[in-house]
Coordinates of C-alpha atoms in Angstrom, one line a residue:
Chain A
M1 CA 0.0 0.0 0.0
S2 CA 1.4 3.4 -1.0
S3 CA 1.8 6.3 1.5
R4 CA -0.9 8.2 -0.4
S5 CA -3.6 5.6 -0.2
L6 CA -2.8 5.0 3.5
Q7 CA -3.3 8.8 4.0
T8 CA -6.7 8.7 2.3
T9 CA -7.8 5.7 4.4
I10 CA -6.8 7.4 7.6
I11 CA -8.7 10.6 6.5
F12 CA -11.9 8.6 5.8
L13 CA -11.7 6.8 9.0
V14 CA -11.2 10.0 11.0
I15 CA -14.2 11.7 9.2
G16 CA -16.3 8.6 9.6
G17 CA -15.5 8.4 13.2
I18 CA -16.3 12.1 13.8
L19 CA -19.7 11.6 12.0
A20 CA -20.4 8.5 14.0
L21 CA -19.7 10.4 17.2
A22 CA -21.7 13.4 16.1
F23 CA -24.8 11.2 15.2
G24 CA -24.3 9.3 18.5
G25 CA -24.7 12.7 20.3
F26 CA -21.2 12.7 21.8
F27 CA -20.6 16.3 20.7
G28 CA -23.5 17.8 22.7
S29 CA -25.3 20.9 21.2
T30 CA -23.0 21.0 18.2
S31 CA -23.9 17.4 17.4
R32 CA -27.7 18.1 17.8
Q33 CA -27.5 21.1 15.5
F34 CA -25.7 19.1 12.9
S35 CA -28.1 16.2 13.1
S36 CA -31.2 18.5 13.0
V37 CA -29.9 20.2 9.8
F38 CA -29.2 16.9 8.3
V39 CA -32.7 15.6 9.2
E40 CA -34.3 18.7 7.8
I41 CA -32.4 18.4 4.6
Q42 CA -33.4 14.7 4.5
T43 CA -37.0 15.5 5.2
W44 CA -37.1 18.2 2.5
A45 CA -35.5 15.9 0.0
S46 CA -37.7 13.0 0.9
S47 CA -40.9 15.1 0.7
R48 CA -39.9 16.5 -2.7
Y49 CA -39.1 13.1 -4.0
L50 CA -42.5 11.8 -2.8
G51 CA -44.2 14.7 -4.5
I52 CA -42.4 14.1 -7.7
Q53 CA -43.2 10.3 -7.4
D54 CA -46.9 11.1 -6.9
F55 CA -46.9 13.4 -9.9
F56 CA -45.7 10.7 -12.1
T57 CA -47.4 7.6 -10.6
A58 CA -50.8 9.0 -9.6
P59 CA -52.2 9.5 -13.1
R60 CA -51.1 5.9 -13.9
D61 CA -53.0 4.7 -10.9
L62 CA -56.1 6.6 -11.8
V63 CA -56.2 5.1 -15.2
S64 CA -55.7 1.6 -13.8
L65 CA -58.4 2.3 -11.2
R66 CA -60.8 3.5 -13.8
A67 CA -60.2 0.4 -15.9
R68 CA -60.6 -1.8 -12.8
N69 CA -63.8 0.0 -11.9
T70 CA -65.2 -0.5 -15.4
E71 CA -64.3 -4.2 -15.2
L72 CA -66.0 -4.5 -11.8
E73 CA -69.1 -2.7 -13.0
A74 CA -69.3 -5.0 -16.0
Q75 CA -69.0 -8.0 -13.5
V76 CA -71.8 -6.5 -11.3
S77 CA -74.2 -6.1 -14.2
Q78 CA -73.4 -9.6 -15.4
L79 CA -74.1 -10.9 -11.9
Q80 CA -77.3 -8.9 -11.8
V81 CA -78.4 -10.5 -15.0
Q82 CA -77.6 -13.9 -13.5
V83 CA -79.5 -13.0 -10.3
I84 CA -82.6 -12.1 -12.4
E85 CA -82.3 -15.3 -14.4
L86 CA -82.0 -17.3 -11.3
Q87 CA -85.0 -15.6 -9.7
Q88 CA -87.0 -16.4 -12.8
R89 CA -86.0 -20.0 -12.6
V90 CA -86.9 -20.0 -8.9
N91 CA -90.3 -18.6 -9.7
E92 CA -90.8 -21.1 -12.5
T93 CA -89.7 -23.9 -10.2
E94 CA -92.1 -22.8 -7.5
I95 CA -95.0 -22.7 -10.0
L96 CA -94.1 -26.1 -11.4
A97 CA -93.8 -27.5 -7.9
A98 CA -97.2 -26.2 -7.0
L99 CA -98.6 -27.7 -10.2
V100 CA -97.0 -31.0 -9.5
D101 CA -98.5 -31.0 -6.0
F102 CA -101.9 -30.2 -7.6
S103 CA -101.6 -33.0 -10.1
R104 CA -100.6 -35.5 -7.4
S105 CA -103.5 -34.5 -5.3
N106 CA -105.9 -35.0 -8.2
P107 CA -104.7 -38.3 -9.7
E108 CA -108.0 -39.0 -11.5
S109 CA -106.9 -36.5 -14.3
T110 CA -103.9 -36.5 -16.5
Y111 CA -102.3 -33.2 -17.1
K112 CA -100.0 -31.6 -19.6
A113 CA -98.1 -28.4 -18.6
A114 CA -98.0 -25.5 -21.0
A115 CA -96.5 -22.0 -20.9
V116 CA -98.6 -19.0 -21.6
I117 CA -96.9 -17.3 -24.6
G118 CA -99.5 -14.6 -25.6
R119 CA -102.9 -13.1 -25.3
D120 CA -105.5 -12.2 -27.8
P121 CA -104.6 -9.0 -29.6
S122 CA -108.1 -7.6 -29.1
P123 CA -109.0 -6.0 -25.7
F124 CA -112.6 -7.2 -26.2
L125 CA -111.7 -10.8 -25.7
H126 CA -110.0 -12.7 -22.9
Y127 CA -108.0 -15.5 -24.5
I128 CA -104.5 -16.8 -23.9
I129 CA -102.1 -18.6 -26.2
I130 CA -100.2 -21.6 -24.9
N131 CA -97.2 -23.4 -26.3
R132 CA -98.8 -26.9 -26.7
G133 CA -100.9 -28.0 -29.6
S134 CA -102.1 -31.0 -31.5
N135 CA -98.6 -32.5 -31.5
D136 CA -98.9 -32.8 -27.7
D137 CA -102.4 -34.4 -28.0
I138 CA -104.2 -31.2 -27.0
R139 CA -107.7 -31.1 -28.3
R140 CA -110.5 -28.5 -28.5
G141 CA -112.6 -28.3 -25.4
M142 CA -110.1 -29.6 -22.9
P143 CA -110.2 -27.8 -19.6
V144 CA -107.2 -25.7 -18.5
V145 CA -106.4 -25.3 -14.8
T146 CA -103.7 -24.1 -12.4
N147 CA -103.1 -25.3 -8.8
Q148 CA -105.4 -22.4 -7.8
G149 CA -108.4 -23.3 -9.9
L150 CA -110.1 -23.3 -13.3
V151 CA -108.6 -21.1 -16.0
G152 CA -110.7 -21.9 -19.0
R153 CA -110.9 -24.3 -21.9
V154 CA -109.1 -24.9 -25.2
D155 CA -110.9 -23.1 -28.0
A156 CA -108.6 -23.7 -31.0
V157 CA -105.6 -25.8 -31.7
I158 CA -102.7 -25.8 -34.2
A159 CA -99.7 -28.1 -34.3
D160 CA -97.6 -26.4 -31.6
A161 CA -99.9 -23.9 -29.9
A162 CA -103.5 -23.6 -28.7
R163 CA -105.8 -20.7 -27.9
V164 CA -107.6 -20.9 -24.5
Q165 CA -110.8 -19.1 -23.7
L166 CA -110.6 -17.8 -20.1
I167 CA -113.5 -17.9 -17.8
T168 CA -113.3 -14.1 -17.6
D169 CA -114.1 -13.8 -21.4
P170 CA -117.5 -12.1 -21.9
A171 CA -118.7 -15.0 -24.0
S172 CA -117.8 -17.6 -21.3
A173 CA -120.5 -19.4 -19.3
V174 CA -119.6 -22.1 -16.8
N175 CA -122.1 -24.2 -14.9
V176 CA -121.2 -24.0 -11.2
H177 CA -122.1 -25.4 -7.8
L178 CA -122.1 -23.3 -4.7
Q179 CA -120.7 -25.6 -2.1
N180 CA -122.3 -24.2 1.1
A181 CA -125.6 -23.2 -0.3
D182 CA -125.9 -26.5 -2.2
T183 CA -127.3 -24.9 -5.3
T184 CA -126.3 -24.4 -8.9
A185 CA -125.7 -21.2 -10.9
V186 CA -123.9 -20.0 -14.0
A187 CA -120.5 -18.1 -13.8
L188 CA -120.3 -15.4 -16.5
G189 CA -117.3 -13.5 -17.7
S190 CA -117.3 -9.8 -18.6
V191 CA -115.4 -7.4 -20.8
T192 CA -113.6 -6.0 -17.7
G193 CA -112.4 -9.4 -16.6
D194 CA -114.8 -9.7 -13.6
V195 CA -116.7 -12.9 -13.0
S196 CA -120.3 -12.9 -11.8
L197 CA -122.8 -15.5 -10.9
D198 CA -126.3 -15.6 -12.4
M199 CA -129.3 -17.9 -12.2
I200 CA -129.0 -18.5 -8.5
S201 CA -132.3 -19.6 -7.2
Q202 CA -134.2 -17.1 -5.0
D203 CA -134.6 -19.8 -2.4
A204 CA -130.9 -20.4 -2.0
I205 CA -129.1 -18.9 1.0
V206 CA -125.8 -17.6 -0.3
Q207 CA -123.2 -16.0 1.9
P208 CA -120.1 -14.0 1.0
G209 CA -117.1 -16.4 1.2
D210 CA -119.0 -19.4 -0.2
L211 CA -116.9 -21.5 -2.5
V212 CA -117.8 -21.8 -6.1
L213 CA -116.9 -25.0 -7.9
T214 CA -117.7 -26.4 -11.4
S215 CA -120.8 -28.5 -11.4
G216 CA -120.0 -30.6 -14.4
L217 CA -123.5 -29.9 -15.8
G218 CA -123.6 -29.5 -19.6
G219 CA -120.5 -31.6 -20.0
G220 CA -118.2 -28.7 -20.8
Y221 CA -116.0 -29.0 -17.7
P222 CA -115.3 -31.7 -15.1
S223 CA -116.9 -31.2 -11.7
D224 CA -115.4 -29.8 -8.5
L225 CA -112.8 -27.5 -10.0
I226 CA -112.4 -24.4 -7.9
I227 CA -113.5 -21.1 -9.6
G228 CA -113.5 -18.7 -6.7
Q229 CA -115.4 -17.3 -3.7
V230 CA -118.6 -15.2 -3.5
I231 CA -117.9 -11.6 -2.6
T232 CA -121.3 -9.9 -2.8
L233 CA -124.8 -11.0 -3.4
R234 CA -127.6 -9.1 -5.0
T235 CA -131.2 -10.2 -4.3
L236 CA -134.1 -8.3 -5.8
E237 CA -137.6 -9.7 -5.0
Y238 CA -139.0 -8.9 -8.4
E239 CA -136.3 -10.8 -10.3
L240 CA -136.4 -14.5 -11.0
F241 CA -132.8 -15.2 -9.8
Q242 CA -130.2 -13.8 -7.4
Q243 CA -126.9 -12.6 -8.7
A244 CA -123.5 -12.5 -7.2
T245 CA -120.0 -11.3 -7.9
I246 CA -117.1 -13.7 -7.3
Q247 CA -113.4 -13.3 -6.7
P248 CA -111.7 -15.8 -9.0
A249 CA -109.2 -18.1 -7.4
V250 CA -106.8 -17.7 -10.3
D251 CA -104.9 -14.4 -10.8
F252 CA -105.5 -14.1 -14.6
T253 CA -103.0 -11.2 -14.9
R254 CA -100.1 -13.3 -13.8
L255 CA -100.7 -16.5 -15.7
A256 CA -97.4 -18.1 -16.7
I257 CA -97.8 -21.9 -16.7
V258 CA -101.0 -23.8 -16.9
L259 CA -102.1 -27.4 -16.9
V260 CA -104.3 -28.9 -19.6
I261 CA -106.5 -31.8 -18.5
T262 CA -105.9 -34.2 -21.4
N263 CA -108.2 -37.1 -20.3
F264 CA -111.4 -35.1 -20.3
R265 CA -113.5 -35.1 -23.4
P266 CA -116.3 -32.4 -23.5
V267 CA -119.8 -33.7 -24.3
D268 CA -121.6 -32.0 -27.1
I269 CA -125.2 -31.7 -25.9
T270 CA -126.4 -29.6 -28.8
P271 CA -128.4 -32.5 -30.4
L272 CA -130.2 -33.0 -27.1
Q273 CA -131.3 -29.4 -26.8
P274 CA -134.9 -28.8 -27.9
L275 CA -135.4 -26.9 -31.2
P276 CA -137.5 -23.7 -31.1
A277 CA -141.1 -24.4 -32.1
P278 CA -141.8 -23.3 -35.7
Chain B
M1 CA -88.0 -5.1 -53.2
R2 CA -87.3 -3.4 -49.9
N3 CA -91.0 -3.7 -49.2
I4 CA -90.3 -7.3 -48.1
I5 CA -89.4 -5.7 -44.8
A6 CA -93.2 -5.7 -44.2
F7 CA -93.1 -9.5 -43.4
P8 CA -90.6 -9.3 -40.5
L9 CA -91.9 -6.0 -39.3
L10 CA -95.6 -6.8 -39.2
G11 CA -94.8 -10.3 -37.9
L12 CA -92.8 -8.7 -35.1
A13 CA -95.6 -6.2 -34.5
V14 CA -98.2 -9.0 -34.1
I15 CA -95.9 -11.0 -31.8
L16 CA -95.3 -7.9 -29.7
Q17 CA -99.0 -7.1 -29.7
S18 CA -99.8 -10.6 -28.4
S19 CA -97.0 -11.0 -25.9
I20 CA -96.2 -7.6 -24.5
V21 CA -98.5 -4.8 -25.6
S22 CA -101.6 -6.8 -24.5
Q23 CA -100.1 -6.9 -21.0
I24 CA -99.6 -3.1 -20.8
K25 CA -103.2 -2.4 -19.8
L26 CA -104.9 0.8 -18.9
L27 CA -108.1 -0.3 -17.2
S28 CA -109.1 -3.0 -19.7
G29 CA -107.8 -1.4 -22.8
Y30 CA -104.5 -1.6 -24.6
A31 CA -102.8 -0.3 -27.7
D32 CA -103.2 -1.7 -31.2
L33 CA -99.6 -1.8 -32.5
P34 CA -100.4 -3.1 -36.1
L35 CA -103.1 -0.5 -36.5
I36 CA -100.7 2.3 -35.6
I37 CA -98.0 0.9 -37.8
L38 CA -100.4 0.7 -40.8
A39 CA -101.7 4.2 -40.2
A40 CA -98.1 5.6 -39.9
W41 CA -97.0 3.8 -43.0
A42 CA -100.0 4.8 -45.1
L43 CA -99.4 8.5 -44.1
Q44 CA -96.0 8.6 -45.7
E45 CA -96.0 10.5 -48.9
R46 CA -93.7 8.2 -50.9
V47 CA -95.3 4.9 -49.8
K48 CA -97.2 3.1 -52.5
S49 CA -97.6 -0.3 -50.8
A50 CA -99.9 0.6 -47.8
W51 CA -102.8 -1.6 -49.1
H52 CA -100.5 -4.6 -49.4
W53 CA -99.2 -4.0 -45.8
A54 CA -102.8 -3.8 -44.6
V55 CA -103.8 -7.1 -46.2
L56 CA -100.7 -8.8 -44.8
G57 CA -101.4 -7.3 -41.3
C58 CA -105.0 -8.6 -41.4
G59 CA -103.8 -12.1 -42.4
M60 CA -101.2 -12.2 -39.6
I61 CA -103.4 -10.9 -36.8
G62 CA -106.4 -12.9 -38.0
L63 CA -104.4 -16.1 -37.4
I64 CA -104.1 -15.6 -33.7
S65 CA -107.1 -13.6 -32.7
K66 CA -110.5 -15.0 -31.9
L67 CA -112.1 -11.8 -33.2
P68 CA -113.7 -12.6 -36.6
W69 CA -111.3 -11.8 -39.4
P70 CA -113.7 -9.4 -41.2
V71 CA -113.2 -7.0 -38.3
F72 CA -109.5 -6.7 -39.1
V73 CA -110.0 -6.7 -42.9
I74 CA -112.6 -3.9 -42.8
G75 CA -110.9 -2.0 -40.0
Y76 CA -107.3 -2.0 -41.2
L77 CA -108.3 -1.3 -44.8
A78 CA -110.5 1.6 -43.6
V79 CA -107.5 2.9 -41.6
V80 CA -105.3 2.9 -44.7
F81 CA -108.0 4.5 -46.8
L82 CA -108.5 7.2 -44.1
A83 CA -104.7 7.8 -43.8
Q84 CA -104.3 8.2 -47.6
A85 CA -107.3 10.5 -47.8
L86 CA -106.0 12.7 -45.0
Q87 CA -102.4 12.6 -46.2
R88 CA -103.4 14.5 -49.3
R89 CA -105.3 17.1 -47.4
V90 CA -103.3 17.6 -44.2
W91 CA -99.8 17.0 -45.7
Q92 CA -98.4 20.1 -44.1
A93 CA -99.0 18.8 -40.5
P94 CA -98.2 15.1 -40.6
L95 CA -98.4 14.6 -36.8
L96 CA -101.9 16.1 -36.8
A97 CA -102.8 13.7 -39.6
M98 CA -101.3 10.8 -37.6
F99 CA -103.4 11.7 -34.5
S100 CA -106.5 12.1 -36.5
V101 CA -106.1 8.7 -38.2
T102 CA -105.2 7.0 -34.9
L103 CA -108.3 8.6 -33.2
L104 CA -110.8 7.8 -36.0
G105 CA -109.2 4.4 -36.8
T106 CA -109.3 3.2 -33.2
L107 CA -112.9 4.4 -32.8
F108 CA -113.9 2.7 -36.0
M109 CA -112.2 -0.6 -35.1
H110 CA -113.9 -0.6 -31.7
I111 CA -117.3 0.2 -33.0
L112 CA -116.9 -2.6 -35.6
S113 CA -115.7 -5.1 -32.9
Y114 CA -118.6 -4.1 -30.7
V115 CA -121.2 -4.5 -33.4
I116 CA -119.9 -7.8 -34.7
L117 CA -119.5 -9.3 -31.2
R118 CA -123.0 -8.2 -30.3
V119 CA -124.4 -9.8 -33.5
L120 CA -122.6 -13.0 -32.6
G121 CA -124.3 -13.0 -29.2
T122 CA -121.6 -11.8 -26.8
P123 CA -123.1 -9.7 -24.0
L124 CA -121.4 -6.3 -24.0
S125 CA -122.5 -3.1 -22.3
I126 CA -121.7 0.0 -24.5
G127 CA -121.0 2.1 -21.4
V128 CA -118.5 -0.3 -19.9
V129 CA -116.9 -0.8 -23.3
L130 CA -116.5 2.9 -23.9
E131 CA -115.2 3.6 -20.3
S132 CA -113.0 0.5 -19.8
I133 CA -111.7 -0.3 -23.3
T134 CA -112.2 2.3 -25.9
L135 CA -111.1 5.5 -24.1
P136 CA -108.0 3.9 -22.5
S137 CA -107.0 2.2 -25.7
L138 CA -107.4 5.5 -27.5
L139 CA -105.1 7.2 -25.1
L140 CA -102.5 4.4 -25.4
N141 CA -102.7 4.5 -29.2
M142 CA -102.1 8.2 -29.2
L143 CA -99.1 7.8 -27.0
F144 CA -97.6 5.1 -29.2
S145 CA -98.4 7.0 -32.4
I146 CA -95.6 9.6 -32.0
P147 CA -92.6 7.3 -31.8
I148 CA -94.1 4.9 -34.3
Y149 CA -94.7 7.7 -36.8
T150 CA -91.1 8.8 -36.6
F151 CA -89.8 5.2 -37.0
M152 CA -92.1 4.6 -40.0
R153 CA -91.0 7.9 -41.6
D154 CA -87.4 6.8 -41.5
L155 CA -88.3 3.4 -42.8
A156 CA -90.2 4.9 -45.7
R157 CA -87.1 7.0 -46.6
W158 CA -85.1 3.7 -46.6
V159 CA -87.7 1.7 -48.6
Y160 CA -88.4 4.6 -51.1
P161 CA -85.1 6.6 -51.4
S162 CA -85.5 10.0 -53.0
E163 CA -84.5 10.2 -56.7
V164 CA -81.4 12.2 -57.5
Y165 CA -81.8 14.5 -60.5
E166 CA -78.7 15.8 -62.4

């Protein structure tokens, strides 16, 4: 080692030692002043560096955050769609489960489930269109029900669809039996979708809440299908019959899936009806 | 050739009428989408195929409705006739013509439906029909007529592009 490099090493060691003693607080107030100046300079330099770092990195973070936000929003909307789809499936499953329960509790009939795919384009008529037709052995006149009660009957059939006349249709008339009063009547539809009872004998004692079932008379419907409950009764002494309004058991505004009773064949009683006298 | 658009458009209108529009009820009435489309189409100055569209619309809607098909044939052809008659007279105010055709066409269709259903033995009360079906349907048809007229005007420009003279 040359004398020059030995000299440099000694100088470095001396300065290093002095600095170490100064930072260690061995020089008293001189040491504190020195270290505070150093710390201030360090703080200033550090804060400037962080400011410059923020200036360059923050916009980059904002862009990536925005991208991530968009990505998450897309995921949320995708999940919302999935939730809606699953809710629909749950609703469908609930309806189908109720219909299966109904068909099990009424084993005398055979059923075919059908989805409601449309309604009559004219507001004057109350018909629905179902997605089962002659290919599924659906025939004209077959009754259509839900687990809640009678919906109507098949009016026209094509290969893969059928049109069903609801009991709320103004041209619909169903022979019914009032369970508690033990009397018969006719349930009539109307253009507003209300169902009323007519031809109730004046002797019959009908109460609000009485259950209305199909009587099976006339051969158009099987007996004992629920139609609804009596709400109000109108009795006028000078009229031949009493009249009543009923609350249908089926919610016709929310029909989604129905059951067609496929083993029922309506009876055509037209030839048995007396002809008007000439 | 572009008139072939009538098949998918009217087909879609009939499907929408049966599946969606018939569920958007005001009291017991709802809009008549094919009627408004035919009225808007027949009111376009360049259109020469309104009668064909009307016959096609009658055929399509007659397939799914229980209402006797003569109601649609007479009603929709009358709407086209009325629209073309008004279009020549009220050509400066197309929206006024559209409202007039929608109003008169809806009333005519409902009167026709009422008369034919009564003749066939369906019990209908004229007061209830007017209050629960005709007036609400009229209001909905009027509401639908503005966007449909705009759409059909653009469609007419596409089907019958204006000739360029040099």
